[in-house]
mmCIF file of C-alpha atoms and ligand atoms in Angstrom:
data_model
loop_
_atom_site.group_PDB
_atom_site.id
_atom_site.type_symbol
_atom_site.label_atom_id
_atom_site.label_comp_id
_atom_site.label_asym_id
_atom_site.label_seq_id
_atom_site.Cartn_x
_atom_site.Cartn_y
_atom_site.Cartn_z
ATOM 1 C CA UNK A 1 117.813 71.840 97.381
ATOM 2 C CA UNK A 2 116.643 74.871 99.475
ATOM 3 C CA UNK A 3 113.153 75.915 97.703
ATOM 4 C CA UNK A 4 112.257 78.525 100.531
ATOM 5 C CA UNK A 5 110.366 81.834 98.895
ATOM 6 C CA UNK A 6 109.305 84.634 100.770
ATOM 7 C CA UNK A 7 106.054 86.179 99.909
ATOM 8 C CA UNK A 8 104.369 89.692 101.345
ATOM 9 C CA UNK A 9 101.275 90.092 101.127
ATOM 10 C CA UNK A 10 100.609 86.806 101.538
ATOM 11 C CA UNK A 11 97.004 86.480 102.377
ATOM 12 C CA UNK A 12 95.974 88.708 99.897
ATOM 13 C CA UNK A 13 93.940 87.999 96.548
ATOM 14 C CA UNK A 14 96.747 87.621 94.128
ATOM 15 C CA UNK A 15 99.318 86.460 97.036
ATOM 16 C CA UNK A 16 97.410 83.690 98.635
ATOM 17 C CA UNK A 17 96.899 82.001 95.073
ATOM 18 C CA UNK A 18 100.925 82.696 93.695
ATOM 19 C CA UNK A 19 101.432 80.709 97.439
ATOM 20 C CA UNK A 20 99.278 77.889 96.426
ATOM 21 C CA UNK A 21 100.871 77.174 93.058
ATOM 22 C CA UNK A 22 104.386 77.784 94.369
ATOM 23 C CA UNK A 23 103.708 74.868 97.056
ATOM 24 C CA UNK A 24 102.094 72.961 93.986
ATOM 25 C CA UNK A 25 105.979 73.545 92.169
ATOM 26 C CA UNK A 26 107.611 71.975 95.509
ATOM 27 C CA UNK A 27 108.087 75.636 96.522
ATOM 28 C CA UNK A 28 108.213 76.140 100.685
ATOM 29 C CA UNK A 29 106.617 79.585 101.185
ATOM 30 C CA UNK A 30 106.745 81.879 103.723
ATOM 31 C CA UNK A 31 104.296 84.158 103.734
ATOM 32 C CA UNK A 32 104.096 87.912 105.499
ATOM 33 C CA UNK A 33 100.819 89.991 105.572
ATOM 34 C CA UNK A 34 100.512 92.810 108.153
ATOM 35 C CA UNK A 35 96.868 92.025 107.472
ATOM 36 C CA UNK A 36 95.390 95.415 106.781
ATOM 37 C CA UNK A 37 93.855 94.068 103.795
ATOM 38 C CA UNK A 38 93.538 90.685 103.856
ATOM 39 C CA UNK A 39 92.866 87.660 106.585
ATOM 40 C CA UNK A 40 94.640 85.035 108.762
ATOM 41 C CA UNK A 41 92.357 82.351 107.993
ATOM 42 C CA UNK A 42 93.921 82.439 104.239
ATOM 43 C CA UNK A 43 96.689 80.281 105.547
ATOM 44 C CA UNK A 44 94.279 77.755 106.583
ATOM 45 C CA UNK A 45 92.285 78.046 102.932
ATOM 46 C CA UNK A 46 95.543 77.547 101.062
ATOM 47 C CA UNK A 47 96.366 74.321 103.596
ATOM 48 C CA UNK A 48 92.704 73.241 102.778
ATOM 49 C CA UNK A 49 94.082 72.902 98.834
ATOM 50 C CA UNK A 50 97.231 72.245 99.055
ATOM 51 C CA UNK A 51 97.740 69.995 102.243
ATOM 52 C CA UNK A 52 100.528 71.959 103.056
ATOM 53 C CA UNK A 53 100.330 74.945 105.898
ATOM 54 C CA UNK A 54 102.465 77.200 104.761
ATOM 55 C CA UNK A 55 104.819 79.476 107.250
ATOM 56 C CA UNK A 56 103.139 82.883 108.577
ATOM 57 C CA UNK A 57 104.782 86.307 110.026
ATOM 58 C CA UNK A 58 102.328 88.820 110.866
ATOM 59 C CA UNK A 59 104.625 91.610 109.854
ATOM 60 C CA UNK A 60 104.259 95.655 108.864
ATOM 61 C CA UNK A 61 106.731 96.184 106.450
ATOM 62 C CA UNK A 62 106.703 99.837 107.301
ATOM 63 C CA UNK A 63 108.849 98.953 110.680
ATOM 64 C CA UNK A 64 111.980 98.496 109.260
ATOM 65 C CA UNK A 65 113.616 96.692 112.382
ATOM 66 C CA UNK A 66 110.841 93.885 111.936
ATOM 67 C CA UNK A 67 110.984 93.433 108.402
ATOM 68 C CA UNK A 68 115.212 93.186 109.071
ATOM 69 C CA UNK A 69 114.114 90.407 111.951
ATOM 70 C CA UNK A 70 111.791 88.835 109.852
ATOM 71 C CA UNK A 71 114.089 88.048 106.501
ATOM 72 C CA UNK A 72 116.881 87.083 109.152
ATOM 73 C CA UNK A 73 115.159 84.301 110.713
ATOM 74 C CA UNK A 74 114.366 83.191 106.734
ATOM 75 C CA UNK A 75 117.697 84.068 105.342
ATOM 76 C CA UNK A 76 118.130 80.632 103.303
ATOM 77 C CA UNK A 77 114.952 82.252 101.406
ATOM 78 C CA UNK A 78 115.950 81.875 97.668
ATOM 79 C CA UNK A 79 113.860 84.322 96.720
ATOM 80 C CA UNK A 80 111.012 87.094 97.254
ATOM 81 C CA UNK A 81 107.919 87.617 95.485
ATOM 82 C CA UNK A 82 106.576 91.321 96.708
ATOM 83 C CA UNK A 83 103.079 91.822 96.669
ATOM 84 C CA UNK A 84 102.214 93.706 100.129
ATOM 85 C CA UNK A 85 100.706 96.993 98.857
ATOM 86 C CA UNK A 86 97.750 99.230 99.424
ATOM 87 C CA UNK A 87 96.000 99.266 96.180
ATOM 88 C CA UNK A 88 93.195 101.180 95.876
ATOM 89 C CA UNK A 89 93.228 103.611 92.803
ATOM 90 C CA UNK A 90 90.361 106.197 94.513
ATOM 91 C CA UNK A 91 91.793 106.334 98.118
ATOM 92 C CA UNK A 92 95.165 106.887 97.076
ATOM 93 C CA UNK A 93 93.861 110.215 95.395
ATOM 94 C CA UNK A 94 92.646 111.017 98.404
ATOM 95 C CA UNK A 95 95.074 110.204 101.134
ATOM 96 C CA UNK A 96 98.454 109.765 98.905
ATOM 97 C CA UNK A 97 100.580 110.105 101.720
ATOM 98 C CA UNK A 98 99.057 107.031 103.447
ATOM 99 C CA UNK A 99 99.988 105.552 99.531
ATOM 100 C CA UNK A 100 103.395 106.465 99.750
ATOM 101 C CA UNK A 101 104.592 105.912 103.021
ATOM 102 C CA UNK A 102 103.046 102.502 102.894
ATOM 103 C CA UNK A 103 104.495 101.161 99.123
ATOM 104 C CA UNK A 104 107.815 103.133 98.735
ATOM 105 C CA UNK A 105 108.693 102.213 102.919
ATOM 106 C CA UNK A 106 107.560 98.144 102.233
ATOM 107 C CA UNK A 107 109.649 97.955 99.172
ATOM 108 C CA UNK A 108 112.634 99.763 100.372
ATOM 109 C CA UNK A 109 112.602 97.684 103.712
ATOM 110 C CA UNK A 110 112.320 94.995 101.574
ATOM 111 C CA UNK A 111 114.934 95.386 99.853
ATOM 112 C CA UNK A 112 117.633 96.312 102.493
ATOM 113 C CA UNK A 113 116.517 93.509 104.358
ATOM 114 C CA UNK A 114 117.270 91.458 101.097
ATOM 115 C CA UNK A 115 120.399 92.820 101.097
ATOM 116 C CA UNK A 116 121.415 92.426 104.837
ATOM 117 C CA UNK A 117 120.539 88.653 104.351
ATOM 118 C CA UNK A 118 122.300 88.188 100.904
ATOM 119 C CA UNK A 119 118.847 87.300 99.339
ATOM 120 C CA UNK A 120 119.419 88.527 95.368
ATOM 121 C CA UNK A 121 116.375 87.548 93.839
ATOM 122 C CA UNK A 122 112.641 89.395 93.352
ATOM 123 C CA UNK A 123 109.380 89.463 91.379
ATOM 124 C CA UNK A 124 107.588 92.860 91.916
ATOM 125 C CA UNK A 125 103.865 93.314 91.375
ATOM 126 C CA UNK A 126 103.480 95.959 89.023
ATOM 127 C CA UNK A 127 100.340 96.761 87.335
ATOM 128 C CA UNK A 128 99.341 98.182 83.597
ATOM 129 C CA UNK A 129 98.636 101.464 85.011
ATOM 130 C CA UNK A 130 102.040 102.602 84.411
ATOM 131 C CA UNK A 131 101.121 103.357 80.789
ATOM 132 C CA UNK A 132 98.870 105.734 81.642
ATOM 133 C CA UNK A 133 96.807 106.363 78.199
ATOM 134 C CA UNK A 134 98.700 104.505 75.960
ATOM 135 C CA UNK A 135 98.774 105.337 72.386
ATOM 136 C CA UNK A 136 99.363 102.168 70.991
ATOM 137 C CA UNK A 137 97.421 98.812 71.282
ATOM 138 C CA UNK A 138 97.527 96.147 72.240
ATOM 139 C CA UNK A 139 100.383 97.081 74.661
ATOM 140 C CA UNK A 140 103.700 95.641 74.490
ATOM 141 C CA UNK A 141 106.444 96.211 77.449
ATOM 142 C CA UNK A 142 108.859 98.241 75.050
ATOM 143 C CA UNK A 143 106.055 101.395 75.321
ATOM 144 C CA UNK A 144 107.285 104.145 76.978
ATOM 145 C CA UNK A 145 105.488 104.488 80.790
ATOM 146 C CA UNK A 146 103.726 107.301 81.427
ATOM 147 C CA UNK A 147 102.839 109.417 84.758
ATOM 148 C CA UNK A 148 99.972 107.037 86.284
ATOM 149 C CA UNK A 149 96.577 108.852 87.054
ATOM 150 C CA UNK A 150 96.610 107.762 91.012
ATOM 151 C CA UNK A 151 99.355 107.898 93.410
ATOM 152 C CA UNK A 152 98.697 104.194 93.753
ATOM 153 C CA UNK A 153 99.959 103.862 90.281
ATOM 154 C CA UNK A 154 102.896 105.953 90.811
ATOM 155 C CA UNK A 155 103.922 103.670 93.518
ATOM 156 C CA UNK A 156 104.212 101.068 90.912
ATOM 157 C CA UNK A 157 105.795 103.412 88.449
ATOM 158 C CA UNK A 158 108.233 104.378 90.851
ATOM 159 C CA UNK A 159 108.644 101.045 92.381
ATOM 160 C CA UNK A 160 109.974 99.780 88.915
ATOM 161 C CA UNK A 161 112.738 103.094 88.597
ATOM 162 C CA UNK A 162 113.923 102.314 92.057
ATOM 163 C CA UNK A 163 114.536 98.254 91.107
ATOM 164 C CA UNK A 164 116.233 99.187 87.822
ATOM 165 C CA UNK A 165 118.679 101.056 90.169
ATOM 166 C CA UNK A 166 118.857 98.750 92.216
ATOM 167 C CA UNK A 167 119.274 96.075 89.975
ATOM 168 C CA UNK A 168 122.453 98.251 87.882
ATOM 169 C CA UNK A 169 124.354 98.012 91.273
ATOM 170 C CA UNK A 170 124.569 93.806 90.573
ATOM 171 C CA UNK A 171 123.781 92.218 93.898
ATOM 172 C CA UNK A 172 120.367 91.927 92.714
ATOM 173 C CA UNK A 173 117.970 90.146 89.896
ATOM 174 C CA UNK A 174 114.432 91.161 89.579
ATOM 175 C CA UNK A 175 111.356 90.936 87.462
ATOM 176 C CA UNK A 176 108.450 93.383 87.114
ATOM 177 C CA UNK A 177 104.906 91.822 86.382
ATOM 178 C CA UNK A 178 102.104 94.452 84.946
ATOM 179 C CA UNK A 179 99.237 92.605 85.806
ATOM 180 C CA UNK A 180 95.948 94.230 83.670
ATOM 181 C CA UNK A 181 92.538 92.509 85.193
ATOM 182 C CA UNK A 182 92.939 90.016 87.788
ATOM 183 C CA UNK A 183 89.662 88.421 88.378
ATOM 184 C CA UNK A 184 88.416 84.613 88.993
ATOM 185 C CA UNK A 185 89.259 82.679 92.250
ATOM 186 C CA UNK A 186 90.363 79.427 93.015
ATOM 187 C CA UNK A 187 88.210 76.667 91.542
ATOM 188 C CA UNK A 188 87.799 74.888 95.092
ATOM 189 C CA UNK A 189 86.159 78.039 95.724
ATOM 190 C CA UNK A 190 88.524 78.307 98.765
ATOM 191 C CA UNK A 191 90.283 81.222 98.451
ATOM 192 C CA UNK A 192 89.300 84.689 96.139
ATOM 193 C CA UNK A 193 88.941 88.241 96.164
ATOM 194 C CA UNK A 194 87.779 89.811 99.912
ATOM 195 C CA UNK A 195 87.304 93.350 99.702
ATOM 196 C CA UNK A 196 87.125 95.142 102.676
ATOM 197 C CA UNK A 197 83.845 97.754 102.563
ATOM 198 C CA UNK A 198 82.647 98.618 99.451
ATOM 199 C CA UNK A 199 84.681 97.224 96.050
ATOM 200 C CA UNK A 200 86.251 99.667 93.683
ATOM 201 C CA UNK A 201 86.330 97.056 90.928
ATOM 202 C CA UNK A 202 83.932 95.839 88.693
ATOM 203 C CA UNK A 203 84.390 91.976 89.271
ATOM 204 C CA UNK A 204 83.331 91.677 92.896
ATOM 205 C CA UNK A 205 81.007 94.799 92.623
ATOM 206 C CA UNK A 206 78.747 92.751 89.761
ATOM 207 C CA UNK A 207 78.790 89.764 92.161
ATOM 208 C CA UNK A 208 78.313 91.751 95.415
ATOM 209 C CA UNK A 209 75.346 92.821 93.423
ATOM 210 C CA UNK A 210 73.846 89.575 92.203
ATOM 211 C CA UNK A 211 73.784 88.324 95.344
ATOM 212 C CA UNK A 212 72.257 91.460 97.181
ATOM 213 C CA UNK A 213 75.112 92.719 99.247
ATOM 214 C CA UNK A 214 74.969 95.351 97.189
ATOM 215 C CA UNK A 215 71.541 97.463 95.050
ATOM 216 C CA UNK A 216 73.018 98.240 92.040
ATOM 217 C CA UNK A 217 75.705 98.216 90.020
ATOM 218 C CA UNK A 218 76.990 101.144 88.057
ATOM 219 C CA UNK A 219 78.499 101.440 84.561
ATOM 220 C CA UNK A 220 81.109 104.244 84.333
ATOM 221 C CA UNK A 221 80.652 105.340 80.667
ATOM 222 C CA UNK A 222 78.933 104.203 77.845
ATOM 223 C CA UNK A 223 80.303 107.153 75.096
ATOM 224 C CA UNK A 224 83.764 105.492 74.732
ATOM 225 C CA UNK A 225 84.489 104.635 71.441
ATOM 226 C CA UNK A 226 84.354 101.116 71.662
ATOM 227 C CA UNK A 227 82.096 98.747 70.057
ATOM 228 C CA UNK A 228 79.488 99.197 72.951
ATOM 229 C CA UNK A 229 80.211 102.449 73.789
ATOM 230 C CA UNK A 230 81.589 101.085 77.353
ATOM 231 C CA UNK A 231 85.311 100.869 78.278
ATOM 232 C CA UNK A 232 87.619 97.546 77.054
ATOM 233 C CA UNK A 233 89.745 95.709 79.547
ATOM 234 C CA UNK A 234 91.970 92.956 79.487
ATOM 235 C CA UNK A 235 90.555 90.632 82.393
ATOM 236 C CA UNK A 236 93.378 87.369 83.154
ATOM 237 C CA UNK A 237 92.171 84.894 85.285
ATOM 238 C CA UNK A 238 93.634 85.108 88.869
ATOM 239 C CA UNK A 239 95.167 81.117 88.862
ATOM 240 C CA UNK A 240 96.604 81.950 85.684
ATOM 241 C CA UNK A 241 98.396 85.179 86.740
ATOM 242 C CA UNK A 242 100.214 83.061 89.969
ATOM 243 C CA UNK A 243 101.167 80.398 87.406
ATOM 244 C CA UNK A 244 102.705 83.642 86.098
ATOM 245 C CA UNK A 245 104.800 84.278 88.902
ATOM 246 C CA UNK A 246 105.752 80.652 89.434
ATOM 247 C CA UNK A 247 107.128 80.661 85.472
ATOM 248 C CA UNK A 248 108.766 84.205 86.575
ATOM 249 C CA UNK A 249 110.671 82.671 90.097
ATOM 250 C CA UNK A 250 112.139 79.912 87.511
ATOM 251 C CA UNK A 251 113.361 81.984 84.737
ATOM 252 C CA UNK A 252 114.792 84.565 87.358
ATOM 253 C CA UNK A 253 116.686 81.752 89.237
ATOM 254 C CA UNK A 254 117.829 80.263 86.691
ATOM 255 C CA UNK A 255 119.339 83.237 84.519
ATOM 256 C CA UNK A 256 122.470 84.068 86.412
ATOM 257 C CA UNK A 257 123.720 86.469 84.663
ATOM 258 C CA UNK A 258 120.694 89.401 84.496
ATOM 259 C CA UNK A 259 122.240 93.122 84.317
ATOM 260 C CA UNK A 260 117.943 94.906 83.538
ATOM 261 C CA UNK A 261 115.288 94.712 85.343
ATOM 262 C CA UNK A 262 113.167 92.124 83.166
ATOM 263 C CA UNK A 263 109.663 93.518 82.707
ATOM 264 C CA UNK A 264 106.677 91.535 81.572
ATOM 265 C CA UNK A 265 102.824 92.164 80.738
ATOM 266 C CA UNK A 266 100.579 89.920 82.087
ATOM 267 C CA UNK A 267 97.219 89.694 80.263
ATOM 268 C CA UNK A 268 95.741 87.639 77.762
ATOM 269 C CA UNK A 269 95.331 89.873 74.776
ATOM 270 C CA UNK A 270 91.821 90.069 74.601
ATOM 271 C CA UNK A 271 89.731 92.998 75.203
ATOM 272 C CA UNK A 272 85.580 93.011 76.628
ATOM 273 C CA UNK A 273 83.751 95.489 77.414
ATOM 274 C CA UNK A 274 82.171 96.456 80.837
ATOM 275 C CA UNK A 275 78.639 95.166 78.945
ATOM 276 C CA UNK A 276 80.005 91.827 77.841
ATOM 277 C CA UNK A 277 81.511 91.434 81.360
ATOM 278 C CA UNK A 278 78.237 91.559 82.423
ATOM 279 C CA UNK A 279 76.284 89.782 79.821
ATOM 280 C CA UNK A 280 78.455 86.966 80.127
ATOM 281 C CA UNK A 281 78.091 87.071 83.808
ATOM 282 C CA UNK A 282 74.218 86.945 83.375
ATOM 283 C CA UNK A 283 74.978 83.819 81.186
ATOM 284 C CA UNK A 284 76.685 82.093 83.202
ATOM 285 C CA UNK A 285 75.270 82.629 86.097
ATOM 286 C CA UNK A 286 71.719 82.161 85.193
ATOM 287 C CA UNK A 287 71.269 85.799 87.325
ATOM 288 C CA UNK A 288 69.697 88.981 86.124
ATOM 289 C CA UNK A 289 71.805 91.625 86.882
ATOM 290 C CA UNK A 290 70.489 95.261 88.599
ATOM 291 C CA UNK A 291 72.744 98.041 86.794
ATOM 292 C CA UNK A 292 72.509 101.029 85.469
ATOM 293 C CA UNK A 293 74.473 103.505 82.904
ATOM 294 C CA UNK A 294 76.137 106.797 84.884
ATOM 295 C CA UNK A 295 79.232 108.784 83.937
ATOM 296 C CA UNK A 296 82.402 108.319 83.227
ATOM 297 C CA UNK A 297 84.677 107.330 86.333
ATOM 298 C CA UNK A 298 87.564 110.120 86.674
ATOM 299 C CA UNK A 299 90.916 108.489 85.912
ATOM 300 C CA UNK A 300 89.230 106.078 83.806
ATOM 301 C CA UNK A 301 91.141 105.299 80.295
ATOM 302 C CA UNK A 302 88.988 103.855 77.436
ATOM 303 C CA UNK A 303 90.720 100.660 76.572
ATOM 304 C CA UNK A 304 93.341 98.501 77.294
ATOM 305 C CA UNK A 305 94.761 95.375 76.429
ATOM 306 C CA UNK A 306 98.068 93.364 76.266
ATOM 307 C CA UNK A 307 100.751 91.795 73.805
ATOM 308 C CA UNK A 308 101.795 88.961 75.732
ATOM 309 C CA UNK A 309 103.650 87.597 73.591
ATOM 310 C CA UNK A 310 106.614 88.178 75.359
ATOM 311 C CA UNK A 311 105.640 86.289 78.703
ATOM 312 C CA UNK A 312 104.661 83.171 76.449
ATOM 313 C CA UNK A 313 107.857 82.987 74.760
ATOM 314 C CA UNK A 314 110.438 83.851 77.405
ATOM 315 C CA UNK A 315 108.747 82.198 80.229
ATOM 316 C CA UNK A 316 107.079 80.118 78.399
ATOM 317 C CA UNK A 317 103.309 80.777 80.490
ATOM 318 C CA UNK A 318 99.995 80.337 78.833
ATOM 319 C CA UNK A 319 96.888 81.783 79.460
ATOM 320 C CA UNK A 320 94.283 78.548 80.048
ATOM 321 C CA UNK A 321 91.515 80.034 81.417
ATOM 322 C CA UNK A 322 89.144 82.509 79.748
ATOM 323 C CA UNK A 323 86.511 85.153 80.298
ATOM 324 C CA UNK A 324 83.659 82.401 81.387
ATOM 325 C CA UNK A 325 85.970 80.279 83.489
ATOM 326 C CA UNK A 326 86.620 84.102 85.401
ATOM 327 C CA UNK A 327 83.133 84.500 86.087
ATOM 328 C CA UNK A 328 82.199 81.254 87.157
ATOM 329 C CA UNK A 329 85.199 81.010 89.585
ATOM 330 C CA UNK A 330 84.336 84.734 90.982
ATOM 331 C CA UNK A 331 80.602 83.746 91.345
ATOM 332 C CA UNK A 332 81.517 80.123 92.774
ATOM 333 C CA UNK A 333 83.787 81.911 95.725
ATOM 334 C CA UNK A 334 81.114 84.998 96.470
ATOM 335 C CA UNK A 335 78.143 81.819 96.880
ATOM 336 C CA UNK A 336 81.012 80.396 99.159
ATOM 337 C CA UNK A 337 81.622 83.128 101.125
ATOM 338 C CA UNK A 338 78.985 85.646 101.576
ATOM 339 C CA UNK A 339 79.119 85.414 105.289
ATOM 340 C CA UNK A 340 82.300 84.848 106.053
ATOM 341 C CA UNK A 341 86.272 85.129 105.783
HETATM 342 N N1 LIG B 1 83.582 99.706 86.258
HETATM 343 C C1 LIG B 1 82.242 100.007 86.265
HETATM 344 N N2 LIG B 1 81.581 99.974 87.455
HETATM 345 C C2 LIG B 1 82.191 99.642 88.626
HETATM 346 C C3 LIG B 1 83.562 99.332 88.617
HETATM 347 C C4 LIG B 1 84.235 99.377 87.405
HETATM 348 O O1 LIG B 1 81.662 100.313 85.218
HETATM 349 O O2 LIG B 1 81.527 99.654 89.680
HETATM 350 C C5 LIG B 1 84.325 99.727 84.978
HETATM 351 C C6 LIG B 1 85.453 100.717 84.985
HETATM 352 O O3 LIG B 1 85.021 101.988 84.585
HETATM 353 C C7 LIG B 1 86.420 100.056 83.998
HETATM 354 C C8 LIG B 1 86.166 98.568 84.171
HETATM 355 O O4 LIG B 1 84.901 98.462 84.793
HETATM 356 O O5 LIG B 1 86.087 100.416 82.697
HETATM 357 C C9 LIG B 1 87.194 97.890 85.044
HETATM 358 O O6 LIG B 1 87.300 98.621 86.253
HETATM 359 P P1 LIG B 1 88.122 98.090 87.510
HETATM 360 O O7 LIG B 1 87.962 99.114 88.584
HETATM 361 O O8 LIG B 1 87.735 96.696 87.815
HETATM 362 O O9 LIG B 1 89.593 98.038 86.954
HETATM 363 P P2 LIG B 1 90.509 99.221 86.403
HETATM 364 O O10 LIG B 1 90.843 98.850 84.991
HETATM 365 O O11 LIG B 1 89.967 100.555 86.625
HETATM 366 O O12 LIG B 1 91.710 99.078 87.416
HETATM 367 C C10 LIG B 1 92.664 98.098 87.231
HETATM 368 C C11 LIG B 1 93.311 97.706 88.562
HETATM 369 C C12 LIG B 1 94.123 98.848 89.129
HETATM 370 C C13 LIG B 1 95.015 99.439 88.073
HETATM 371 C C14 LIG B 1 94.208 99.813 86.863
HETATM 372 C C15 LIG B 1 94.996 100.433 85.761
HETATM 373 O O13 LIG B 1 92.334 97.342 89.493
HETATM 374 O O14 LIG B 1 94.903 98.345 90.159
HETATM 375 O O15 LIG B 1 93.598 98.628 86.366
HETATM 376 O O16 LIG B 1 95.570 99.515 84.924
HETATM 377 F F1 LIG B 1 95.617 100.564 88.533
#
């Protein structure tokens, strides 16, 4: 049987792991990555675990006429898993257009080339910012979405309302994962999180820090009310979030007769703190950690955490891997790769 699944965004963090565990599942992947983010030397990282070099199109899903050329020479693809997005929360405040033009043209090429090719199946990656504050935890899909604080988020939003018309017209299945906190790496320590310049989120900025890339890290906030006074996230280890999708491609391929888009929270239910992100990296890293305590970050919501409960019993995933497994993977890949790509 034809296994072939396109993936954008390919070589990036959550991407190049989903194309690992989809070659572990006997998957043949395809992956396209205009590389604006991310690195060509990913496809030889995921070859290096999985002994399998997957297919590569160096594509910018922005020109239409490529994208259309690209899912036309792959048109026995099964299925798409769409991850190519720019995703930073503070640049898309400041240059939304870039934000826009770059999501909403990717997904929408996407999609008519899905369409052109008779390709009816796709997981989108969607994130937990679409509940903006939410007033209930933990946070189960059935809340009502909010207007995101960052354009970046209202790509996402957005992104979602456009499949769920899309989906109503019947040619076409899809699946919406809100990630919360994807952190970790690969255990081989082969492939992780690169940020390019300076990180925006707290995983690689503690380790960027420990190992002197970077002077000091900053805590956004310690007068939340929270148990520390710092703000509560729902961190899900990165392996465990492509297992995710993999669980997501079978249930969607298998489930002929889909009239919603199906959405589902990806987290494990469990809340830390910034502090006993960093304690426990301190722990199990045997590092002491240079930080200090500033404001609040602008945008920043106090807490959040998942119900998951509805990933575990329609797809049947489970979380494995918890907070210290995170850490350790995320410190293993920055000692791996502090100098190069
Ligand atoms: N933090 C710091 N210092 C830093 C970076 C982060 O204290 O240098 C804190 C933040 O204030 C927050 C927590 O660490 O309390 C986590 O911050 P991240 O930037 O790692 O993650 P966010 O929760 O802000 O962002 C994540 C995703 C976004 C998504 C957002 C909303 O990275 O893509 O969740 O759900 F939009």
């Amino acid at each position: 049987m034809n296994k072939k699944i396109i993936v954008t965004g390919g070589c990036g963090f959550i991407g190049s792991h989903t194309a690992v565990e989809l070659q572990n599942k006997g998957y043949d992947v395809v992956l396209i990555d205009d590389l604006s983010n991310a690195y060509e030397n990913t496809i030889n990282r995921v070859f290096m675990i999985t002994g399998i070099r997957p297919i590569f199109e160096k594509i910018d899903l922005k020109d239409e006429k490529e994208t259309q050329h690209c899912f036309h020479k792959h048109r026995d693809a099964i299925g798409v898993i769409h991850f190519a997005a720019y995703k930073a929360v503070g640049e898309s405040k400041t240059d939304p257009i870039k934000y826009y033009e770059n999501n909403f043209k990717g997904l929408i090429h996407v999609l008519k080339a899905m369409q052109s090719n008779s390709i009816s199946n796709i997981i989108f990656s969607s994130s937990a910012t679409v509940y903006g504050l939410p007033e209930k935890l933990p946070i189960q899909e059935d809340l009502p979405t909010q207007r995101p604080f960052s354009p970046y988020g209202n790509t996402k939003k957005v992104g979602e309302e456009i499949l769920e018309d899309v989906v109503k017209c019947g040619w076409l299945k899809a699946i919406s994962l809100r990630y919360f906190n994807p952190i970790g790496a690969h255990e081989s320590g082969n492939i992780g999180e690169l940020p390019q310049g300076t990180p925006n989120n707290l995983m690689p900025y503690i380790t960027q820090t420990a190992v002197g890339k970077l002077d000091q890290l900053q805590v956004f906030g310690d007068d939340y009310e929270t148990k520390d006074g710092t703000a509560v996230r729902d961190y899900i280890h990165v392996v465990d979030l492509a297992l995710a999708h993999v669980k997501a491609l079978d249930y969607l391929l298998n489930n002929e007769d889909q009239t919603n888009l199906e959405i589902f929270n990806l987290g494990t239910g469990k809340g830390y703190t910034v502090m006993e992100v960093i304690k426990t990296f301190e722990r199990v890293s045997g590092q002491e950690l240079n930080y200090e305590i500033v404001e609040r970050r602008d945008g920043d919501v106090p807490s959040l955490f998942a119900n998951g409960d509805k990933a575990s019993k329609i797809l049947g995933w489970e979380v494995k891997r918890n907070l210290d497994d995170m850490i350790q993977d995320s410190w293993k890949w920055e000692q791996n790769n502090r100098n190069n790509n």
